mmCIF file of C-alpha atoms in Angstrom:
data_model
loop_
_atom_site.group_PDB
_atom_site.id
_atom_site.type_symbol
_atom_site.label_atom_id
_atom_site.label_comp_id
_atom_site.label_asym_id
_atom_site.label_seq_id
_atom_site.Cartn_x
_atom_site.Cartn_y
_atom_site.Cartn_z
ATOM 1 C CA UNK D 1 17.112 -24.600 -6.735
ATOM 2 C CA UNK D 2 14.645 -23.296 -6.734
ATOM 3 C CA UNK D 3 15.484 -21.173 -4.990
ATOM 4 C CA UNK D 4 17.626 -19.943 -8.026
ATOM 5 C CA UNK D 5 14.559 -20.282 -10.325
ATOM 6 C CA UNK D 6 12.211 -18.317 -7.763
ATOM 7 C CA UNK D 7 14.401 -15.751 -8.294
ATOM 8 C CA UNK D 8 14.003 -16.124 -12.183
ATOM 9 C CA UNK D 9 10.470 -15.306 -12.238
ATOM 10 C CA UNK D 10 10.723 -12.724 -9.640
ATOM 11 C CA UNK D 11 12.962 -10.790 -12.409
ATOM 12 C CA UNK D 12 10.813 -11.935 -15.307
ATOM 13 C CA UNK D 13 7.414 -10.469 -12.954
ATOM 14 C CA UNK D 14 9.268 -7.534 -12.856
ATOM 15 C CA UNK D 15 10.182 -7.167 -16.887
ATOM 16 C CA UNK D 16 6.071 -7.576 -17.337
ATOM 17 C CA UNK D 17 4.539 -5.089 -14.101
ATOM 18 C CA UNK D 18 6.763 -2.689 -15.770
ATOM 19 C CA UNK D 19 6.140 -3.166 -19.576
ATOM 20 C CA UNK D 20 1.455 -2.981 -17.969
ATOM 21 C CA UNK D 21 2.836 0.262 -16.875
ATOM 22 C CA UNK D 22 4.845 2.401 -18.861
ATOM 23 C CA UNK D 23 3.296 1.010 -22.228
ATOM 24 C CA UNK D 24 3.226 4.953 -23.417
ATOM 25 C CA UNK D 25 7.559 4.931 -22.820
ATOM 26 C CA UNK D 26 10.083 3.369 -25.773
ATOM 27 C CA UNK D 27 10.164 -0.298 -24.578
ATOM 28 C CA UNK D 28 12.768 -2.013 -26.366
ATOM 29 C CA UNK D 29 15.994 -4.745 -25.640
ATOM 30 C CA UNK D 30 18.212 -2.397 -23.270
ATOM 31 C CA UNK D 31 15.218 -0.476 -21.242
ATOM 32 C CA UNK D 32 13.225 -3.987 -21.715
ATOM 33 C CA UNK D 33 16.264 -6.169 -20.296
ATOM 34 C CA UNK D 34 18.419 -3.091 -17.447
ATOM 35 C CA UNK D 35 14.069 -3.818 -15.912
ATOM 36 C CA UNK D 36 15.128 -7.397 -14.942
ATOM 37 C CA UNK D 37 19.632 -7.493 -14.556
ATOM 38 C CA UNK D 38 19.478 -9.280 -17.307
ATOM 39 C CA UNK D 39 22.142 -9.080 -19.946
ATOM 40 C CA UNK D 40 20.768 -7.180 -23.885
ATOM 41 C CA UNK D 41 22.452 -10.024 -26.162
ATOM 42 C CA UNK D 42 20.573 -13.083 -24.543
ATOM 43 C CA UNK D 43 17.184 -11.762 -22.851
ATOM 44 C CA UNK D 44 15.135 -11.345 -25.998
ATOM 45 C CA UNK D 45 15.855 -15.412 -26.516
ATOM 46 C CA UNK D 46 15.533 -15.320 -22.504
ATOM 47 C CA UNK D 47 12.118 -13.621 -23.503
ATOM 48 C CA UNK D 48 10.331 -16.299 -26.120
ATOM 49 C CA UNK D 49 12.045 -18.505 -24.485
ATOM 50 C CA UNK D 50 9.120 -17.609 -21.321
ATOM 51 C CA UNK D 51 6.681 -16.911 -22.713
ATOM 52 C CA UNK D 52 6.030 -18.088 -26.009
ATOM 53 C CA UNK D 53 6.061 -14.714 -27.317
ATOM 54 C CA UNK D 54 9.159 -12.024 -28.861
ATOM 55 C CA UNK D 55 9.428 -9.396 -26.367
ATOM 56 C CA UNK D 56 7.553 -6.956 -29.607
ATOM 57 C CA UNK D 57 4.692 -8.685 -29.371
ATOM 58 C CA UNK D 58 4.368 -8.768 -26.555
ATOM 59 C CA UNK D 59 3.748 -4.474 -25.325
ATOM 60 C CA UNK D 60 2.975 -4.505 -29.736
ATOM 61 C CA UNK D 61 -0.250 -6.386 -27.456
ATOM 62 C CA UNK D 62 0.321 -4.307 -24.109
ATOM 63 C CA UNK D 63 -0.371 -1.809 -26.159
ATOM 64 C CA UNK D 64 -3.039 -2.618 -28.285
ATOM 65 C CA UNK D 65 -5.371 -3.920 -25.375
ATOM 66 C CA UNK D 66 -4.756 -1.641 -23.457
ATOM 67 C CA UNK D 67 -6.964 0.642 -27.178
ATOM 68 C CA UNK D 68 -9.507 -1.811 -27.691
ATOM 69 C CA UNK D 69 -10.143 -1.336 -23.888
ATOM 70 C CA UNK D 70 -10.071 2.443 -23.687
ATOM 71 C CA UNK D 71 -12.379 2.117 -27.485
ATOM 72 C CA UNK D 72 -15.039 0.884 -25.803
ATOM 73 C CA UNK D 73 -15.029 3.211 -22.768
ATOM 74 C CA UNK D 74 -15.639 7.177 -22.939
ATOM 75 C CA UNK D 75 -13.882 10.487 -23.258
ATOM 76 C CA UNK D 76 -10.331 9.917 -26.099
ATOM 77 C CA UNK D 77 -10.468 10.420 -29.625
ATOM 78 C CA UNK D 78 -9.658 7.823 -31.641
ATOM 79 C CA UNK D 79 -6.986 9.710 -33.561
ATOM 80 C CA UNK D 80 -5.461 10.201 -29.160
ATOM 81 C CA UNK D 81 -5.694 6.603 -28.479
ATOM 82 C CA UNK D 82 -4.320 5.683 -31.284
ATOM 83 C CA UNK D 83 -1.385 7.952 -30.619
ATOM 84 C CA UNK D 84 -0.803 5.950 -26.975
ATOM 85 C CA UNK D 85 -0.503 2.800 -28.911
ATOM 86 C CA UNK D 86 2.426 4.336 -30.512
ATOM 87 C CA UNK D 87 1.465 4.563 -33.944
ATOM 88 C CA UNK D 88 1.966 7.488 -36.258
ATOM 89 C CA UNK D 89 -1.622 8.335 -38.131
ATOM 90 C CA UNK D 90 -4.802 7.202 -37.332
ATOM 91 C CA UNK D 91 -5.225 5.113 -40.670
ATOM 92 C CA UNK D 92 -2.276 2.519 -39.410
ATOM 93 C CA UNK D 93 -3.587 2.297 -36.659
ATOM 94 C CA UNK D 94 -7.334 1.369 -37.916
ATOM 95 C CA UNK D 95 -5.463 -0.834 -40.296
ATOM 96 C CA UNK D 96 -3.965 -2.939 -37.590
ATOM 97 C CA UNK D 97 -7.205 -2.511 -35.762
ATOM 98 C CA UNK D 98 -9.211 -4.492 -38.596
ATOM 99 C CA UNK D 99 -6.495 -7.329 -39.218
ATOM 100 C CA UNK D 100 -6.197 -8.525 -36.037
ATOM 101 C CA UNK D 101 -10.471 -7.444 -34.257
ATOM 102 C CA UNK D 102 -12.413 -7.360 -38.207
ATOM 103 C CA UNK D 103 -14.278 -4.196 -37.015
ATOM 104 C CA UNK D 104 -12.412 -0.188 -37.729
ATOM 105 C CA UNK D 105 -11.992 1.814 -34.431
ATOM 106 C CA UNK D 106 -15.169 3.326 -34.646
ATOM 107 C CA UNK D 107 -17.178 0.338 -35.528
ATOM 108 C CA UNK D 108 -15.766 -1.303 -32.405
ATOM 109 C CA UNK D 109 -16.621 1.056 -29.835
ATOM 110 C CA UNK D 110 -19.816 1.807 -30.793
ATOM 111 C CA UNK D 111 -20.736 -2.052 -30.585
ATOM 112 C CA UNK D 112 -17.952 -4.246 -30.034
ATOM 113 C CA UNK D 113 -17.448 -7.451 -31.157
ATOM 114 C CA UNK D 114 -15.791 -9.824 -28.864
ATOM 115 C CA UNK D 115 -14.838 -12.811 -30.465
ATOM 116 C CA UNK D 116 -12.214 -12.014 -32.198
ATOM 117 C CA UNK D 117 -10.807 -9.481 -29.322
ATOM 118 C CA UNK D 118 -10.905 -12.988 -27.312
ATOM 119 C CA UNK D 119 -8.932 -14.664 -29.831
ATOM 120 C CA UNK D 120 -6.825 -11.981 -30.212
ATOM 121 C CA UNK D 121 -5.397 -11.366 -26.735
ATOM 122 C CA UNK D 122 -4.883 -15.343 -25.893
ATOM 123 C CA UNK D 123 -0.688 -15.004 -26.538
ATOM 124 C CA UNK D 124 -0.833 -12.536 -24.188
ATOM 125 C CA UNK D 125 -3.800 -13.800 -21.173
ATOM 126 C CA UNK D 126 -1.292 -17.467 -22.043
ATOM 127 C CA UNK D 127 2.087 -15.261 -21.180
ATOM 128 C CA UNK D 128 0.866 -13.701 -17.994
ATOM 129 C CA UNK D 129 -0.322 -17.140 -16.775
ATOM 130 C CA UNK D 130 2.857 -18.640 -17.075
ATOM 131 C CA UNK D 131 4.570 -17.174 -14.652
ATOM 132 C CA UNK D 132 1.694 -17.423 -11.612
ATOM 133 C CA UNK D 133 2.984 -18.636 -7.924
ATOM 134 C CA UNK D 134 2.050 -22.252 -8.167
ATOM 135 C CA UNK D 135 4.256 -22.574 -4.541
ATOM 136 C CA UNK D 136 2.335 -21.169 -0.961
ATOM 137 C CA UNK D 137 2.640 -21.894 2.956
ATOM 138 C CA UNK D 138 0.465 -22.474 5.654
ATOM 139 C CA UNK D 139 2.107 -19.279 7.501
ATOM 140 C CA UNK D 140 0.332 -17.157 5.114
ATOM 141 C CA UNK D 141 -3.066 -18.019 5.394
ATOM 142 C CA UNK D 142 -4.694 -16.298 8.079
ATOM 143 C CA UNK D 143 -8.202 -17.042 10.063
ATOM 144 C CA UNK D 144 -10.820 -14.276 10.552
ATOM 145 C CA UNK D 145 -13.453 -13.532 11.156
ATOM 146 C CA UNK D 146 -15.766 -10.861 8.362
ATOM 147 C CA UNK D 147 -18.527 -8.948 8.342
ATOM 148 C CA UNK D 148 -21.929 -9.233 5.183
ATOM 149 C CA UNK D 149 -20.919 -7.506 2.826
ATOM 150 C CA UNK D 150 -24.147 -6.121 0.181
ATOM 151 C CA UNK D 151 -22.783 -6.164 -2.883
ATOM 152 C CA UNK D 152 -24.501 -5.666 -6.626
ATOM 153 C CA UNK D 153 -23.908 -9.451 -9.255
ATOM 154 C CA UNK D 154 -23.123 -9.248 -11.482
ATOM 155 C CA UNK D 155 -22.675 -13.383 -13.309
ATOM 156 C CA UNK D 156 -20.795 -15.747 -15.525
ATOM 157 C CA UNK D 157 -21.863 -17.630 -16.820
ATOM 158 C CA UNK D 158 -20.462 -20.168 -19.813
ATOM 159 C CA UNK D 159 -17.259 -21.039 -20.999
ATOM 160 C CA UNK D 160 -13.766 -18.945 -19.301
ATOM 161 C CA UNK D 161 -12.887 -17.922 -22.739
ATOM 162 C CA UNK D 162 -15.167 -15.327 -22.638
ATOM 163 C CA UNK D 163 -15.249 -14.402 -19.617
ATOM 164 C CA UNK D 164 -12.859 -11.381 -20.180
ATOM 165 C CA UNK D 165 -16.166 -9.695 -22.569
ATOM 166 C CA UNK D 166 -18.133 -10.289 -18.996
ATOM 167 C CA UNK D 167 -15.392 -7.915 -17.088
ATOM 168 C CA UNK D 168 -15.981 -4.938 -19.170
ATOM 169 C CA UNK D 169 -19.363 -5.515 -19.502
ATOM 170 C CA UNK D 170 -19.471 -5.118 -15.199
ATOM 171 C CA UNK D 171 -16.600 -2.864 -15.800
ATOM 172 C CA UNK D 172 -18.940 -0.672 -18.011
ATOM 173 C CA UNK D 173 -21.218 -1.250 -15.109
ATOM 174 C CA UNK D 174 -19.873 0.188 -12.303
ATOM 175 C CA UNK D 175 -18.447 3.195 -14.009
ATOM 176 C CA UNK D 176 -21.878 4.161 -14.926
ATOM 177 C CA UNK D 177 -23.386 3.697 -11.726
ATOM 178 C CA UNK D 178 -19.979 5.658 -9.992
ATOM 179 C CA UNK D 179 -18.002 2.521 -7.703
ATOM 180 C CA UNK D 180 -14.736 3.214 -7.710
ATOM 181 C CA UNK D 181 -12.605 0.314 -6.767
ATOM 182 C CA UNK D 182 -10.947 2.633 -4.504
ATOM 183 C CA UNK D 183 -13.975 3.383 -2.576
ATOM 184 C CA UNK D 184 -16.374 0.612 -3.467
ATOM 185 C CA UNK D 185 -15.013 -3.940 -2.727
ATOM 186 C CA UNK D 186 -15.055 -5.308 -5.418
ATOM 187 C CA UNK D 187 -14.855 -9.214 -5.637
ATOM 188 C CA UNK D 188 -15.351 -12.230 -7.499
ATOM 189 C CA UNK D 189 -16.994 -15.557 -6.256
ATOM 190 C CA UNK D 190 -16.378 -18.962 -7.999
ATOM 191 C CA UNK D 191 -18.253 -21.551 -7.938
ATOM 192 C CA UNK D 192 -16.191 -24.224 -10.675
ATOM 193 C CA UNK D 193 -12.866 -24.446 -11.114
ATOM 194 C CA UNK D 194 -10.885 -22.203 -13.149
ATOM 195 C CA UNK D 195 -11.638 -24.974 -16.365
ATOM 196 C CA UNK D 196 -14.285 -27.233 -15.912
ATOM 197 C CA UNK D 197 -14.551 -30.764 -18.026
ATOM 198 C CA UNK D 198 -17.622 -28.369 -19.388
ATOM 199 C CA UNK D 199 -16.577 -24.878 -20.466
ATOM 200 C CA UNK D 200 -20.368 -24.857 -20.303
ATOM 201 C CA UNK D 201 -20.212 -24.998 -17.293
ATOM 202 C CA UNK D 202 -18.370 -22.934 -15.519
ATOM 203 C CA UNK D 203 -19.862 -20.326 -12.947
ATOM 204 C CA UNK D 204 -18.586 -17.284 -11.620
ATOM 205 C CA UNK D 205 -20.358 -13.985 -10.485
ATOM 206 C CA UNK D 206 -17.781 -10.440 -10.137
ATOM 207 C CA UNK D 207 -19.422 -7.700 -7.252
ATOM 208 C CA UNK D 208 -19.241 -4.940 -5.766
ATOM 209 C CA UNK D 209 -19.896 -3.592 -2.859
ATOM 210 C CA UNK D 210 -22.941 -1.011 -2.594
ATOM 211 C CA UNK D 211 -24.932 0.436 0.557
ATOM 212 C CA UNK D 212 -27.783 -0.124 2.078
ATOM 213 C CA UNK D 213 -30.241 2.259 0.095
ATOM 214 C CA UNK D 214 -28.329 1.565 -2.910
ATOM 215 C CA UNK D 215 -31.237 0.723 -5.500
ATOM 216 C CA UNK D 216 -29.344 -1.613 -8.087
ATOM 217 C CA UNK D 217 -30.842 -1.227 -12.238
ATOM 218 C CA UNK D 218 -29.506 -2.504 -15.219
ATOM 219 C CA UNK D 219 -29.334 -5.934 -17.489
ATOM 220 C CA UNK D 220 -27.814 -8.780 -16.528
ATOM 221 C CA UNK D 221 -27.381 -7.521 -11.911
ATOM 222 C CA UNK D 222 -29.071 -8.194 -9.115
ATOM 223 C CA UNK D 223 -27.962 -7.498 -4.895
ATOM 224 C CA UNK D 224 -26.816 -9.801 -3.455
ATOM 225 C CA UNK D 225 -24.886 -10.504 -0.446
ATOM 226 C CA UNK D 226 -21.151 -12.102 0.960
ATOM 227 C CA UNK D 227 -22.365 -12.987 3.955
ATOM 228 C CA UNK D 228 -19.688 -12.401 7.198
ATOM 229 C CA UNK D 229 -17.927 -15.288 9.341
ATOM 230 C CA UNK D 230 -14.855 -16.635 10.064
ATOM 231 C CA UNK D 231 -12.642 -17.075 7.030
ATOM 232 C CA UNK D 232 -9.288 -18.594 6.329
ATOM 233 C CA UNK D 233 -7.791 -15.598 3.733
ATOM 234 C CA UNK D 234 -4.808 -15.951 1.763
ATOM 235 C CA UNK D 235 -3.554 -13.219 0.371
ATOM 236 C CA UNK D 236 -1.971 -12.970 -3.313
ATOM 237 C CA UNK D 237 0.119 -10.107 -4.410
ATOM 238 C CA UNK D 238 1.793 -9.126 -7.835
ATOM 239 C CA UNK D 239 -0.554 -10.387 -10.853
ATOM 240 C CA UNK D 240 -3.499 -11.857 -10.053
ATOM 241 C CA UNK D 241 -4.414 -12.719 -12.899
ATOM 242 C CA UNK D 242 -5.013 -16.499 -12.419
ATOM 243 C CA UNK D 243 -6.082 -17.506 -8.133
ATOM 244 C CA UNK D 244 -6.015 -21.164 -9.213
ATOM 245 C CA UNK D 245 -2.617 -22.241 -7.482
ATOM 246 C CA UNK D 246 -3.924 -20.194 -4.776
ATOM 247 C CA UNK D 247 -7.325 -21.629 -4.559
ATOM 248 C CA UNK D 248 -6.561 -25.159 -4.805
ATOM 249 C CA UNK D 249 -3.454 -24.645 -1.630
ATOM 250 C CA UNK D 250 -7.201 -23.844 0.718
ATOM 251 C CA UNK D 251 -8.275 -26.819 -0.507
ATOM 252 C CA UNK D 252 -6.202 -29.459 -1.277
ATOM 253 C CA UNK D 253 -3.496 -28.815 2.239
ATOM 254 C CA UNK D 254 -4.000 -25.865 4.014
ATOM 255 C CA UNK D 255 -8.196 -27.446 4.798
ATOM 256 C CA UNK D 256 -7.046 -30.914 5.508
ATOM 257 C CA UNK D 257 -4.140 -29.770 7.207
ATOM 258 C CA UNK D 258 -6.124 -27.523 10.107
ATOM 259 C CA UNK D 259 -8.622 -29.775 11.120
ATOM 260 C CA UNK D 260 -11.000 -26.862 10.070
ATOM 261 C CA UNK D 261 -14.522 -27.445 7.766
ATOM 262 C CA UNK D 262 -15.741 -25.472 5.682
ATOM 263 C CA UNK D 263 -18.667 -23.528 5.189
ATOM 264 C CA UNK D 264 -21.528 -24.266 2.966
ATOM 265 C CA UNK D 265 -20.636 -21.101 0.783
ATOM 266 C CA UNK D 266 -18.289 -20.613 -2.388
ATOM 267 C CA UNK D 267 -14.315 -19.416 -1.235
ATOM 268 C CA UNK D 268 -14.458 -16.008 -3.621
ATOM 269 C CA UNK D 269 -11.865 -13.212 -3.384
ATOM 270 C CA UNK D 270 -11.640 -9.532 -2.369
ATOM 271 C CA UNK D 271 -9.096 -7.137 -5.411
ATOM 272 C CA UNK D 272 -6.843 -4.437 -4.483
ATOM 273 C CA UNK D 273 -5.102 -2.031 -6.560
ATOM 274 C CA UNK D 274 -2.532 -1.230 -4.210
ATOM 275 C CA UNK D 275 -0.649 2.465 -3.330
ATOM 276 C CA UNK D 276 2.623 2.460 -5.449
ATOM 277 C CA UNK D 277 1.840 0.769 -8.785
ATOM 278 C CA UNK D 278 4.916 -1.120 -8.683
ATOM 279 C CA UNK D 279 3.582 -3.301 -6.421
ATOM 280 C CA UNK D 280 1.048 -4.330 -8.792
ATOM 281 C CA UNK D 281 -2.052 -5.665 -7.620
ATOM 282 C CA UNK D 282 -3.702 -7.995 -4.378
ATOM 283 C CA UNK D 283 -6.795 -10.428 -4.385
ATOM 284 C CA UNK D 284 -7.435 -12.418 -0.867
ATOM 285 C CA UNK D 285 -9.083 -15.411 -1.552
ATOM 286 C CA UNK D 286 -12.315 -15.707 1.793
ATOM 287 C CA UNK D 287 -12.747 -19.329 2.679
ATOM 288 C CA UNK D 288 -15.637 -20.152 4.709
ATOM 289 C CA UNK D 289 -14.533 -22.280 8.221
ATOM 290 C CA UNK D 290 -17.753 -23.058 10.274
#
């Protein structure tokens, strides 16, 4: 039963990955059901039952999320963004955008209001988190000696529901500083659990590696260091939106059985963009050891 369920979830993850990578393509029932080798006569019910929203709704939200991030960036015209999102005219896109986010696309580009944005994409984020792997084995954990890394640190403090806002600010700052994920390592440092009892207590840092002499400038950003030393490392590939199950495995299962002891530094991860888009993304969780 477990093997069959794992296979089913893997096929559904393949569907989400395919949608995310092919937002410019036709993503109708026939095409998407073929990706997972499910019958098109049942797939729409399977998708809705698994993720809590229809295939059409998921694709619509994914395209609008990409469009909103394009608006927050630079380079593309609103007309081009509207066409990419599947709207026949900029006016149709503007109406849909205003209805969902309470701002026009041009106003969002000038000064994004992130609270309605976060609410709008709650169902999309919830769908992605439903199929995260929850079981790991000791052979997936390795112990490594890692080198210290000087980083620029962008902190998030407060309700994790607003984390996406901080992420977008971090990405904008990183781009302006010329630090791309392909050339500069990207890290997250967690100081609290993903859902603390009091959401205001949530703390994490978003970090990017910088050179020894690089000057860091910008509101809310500071220099720091991820220390070197021994770490237990657990690699997660595919969907890396919710890494809490992997972190819990390291703390709750692997650490007590290993005989190791933790150092006085929080658990953190390094994120990777894989060369083959079909493989999705990867993250390596680091549990610092003595």
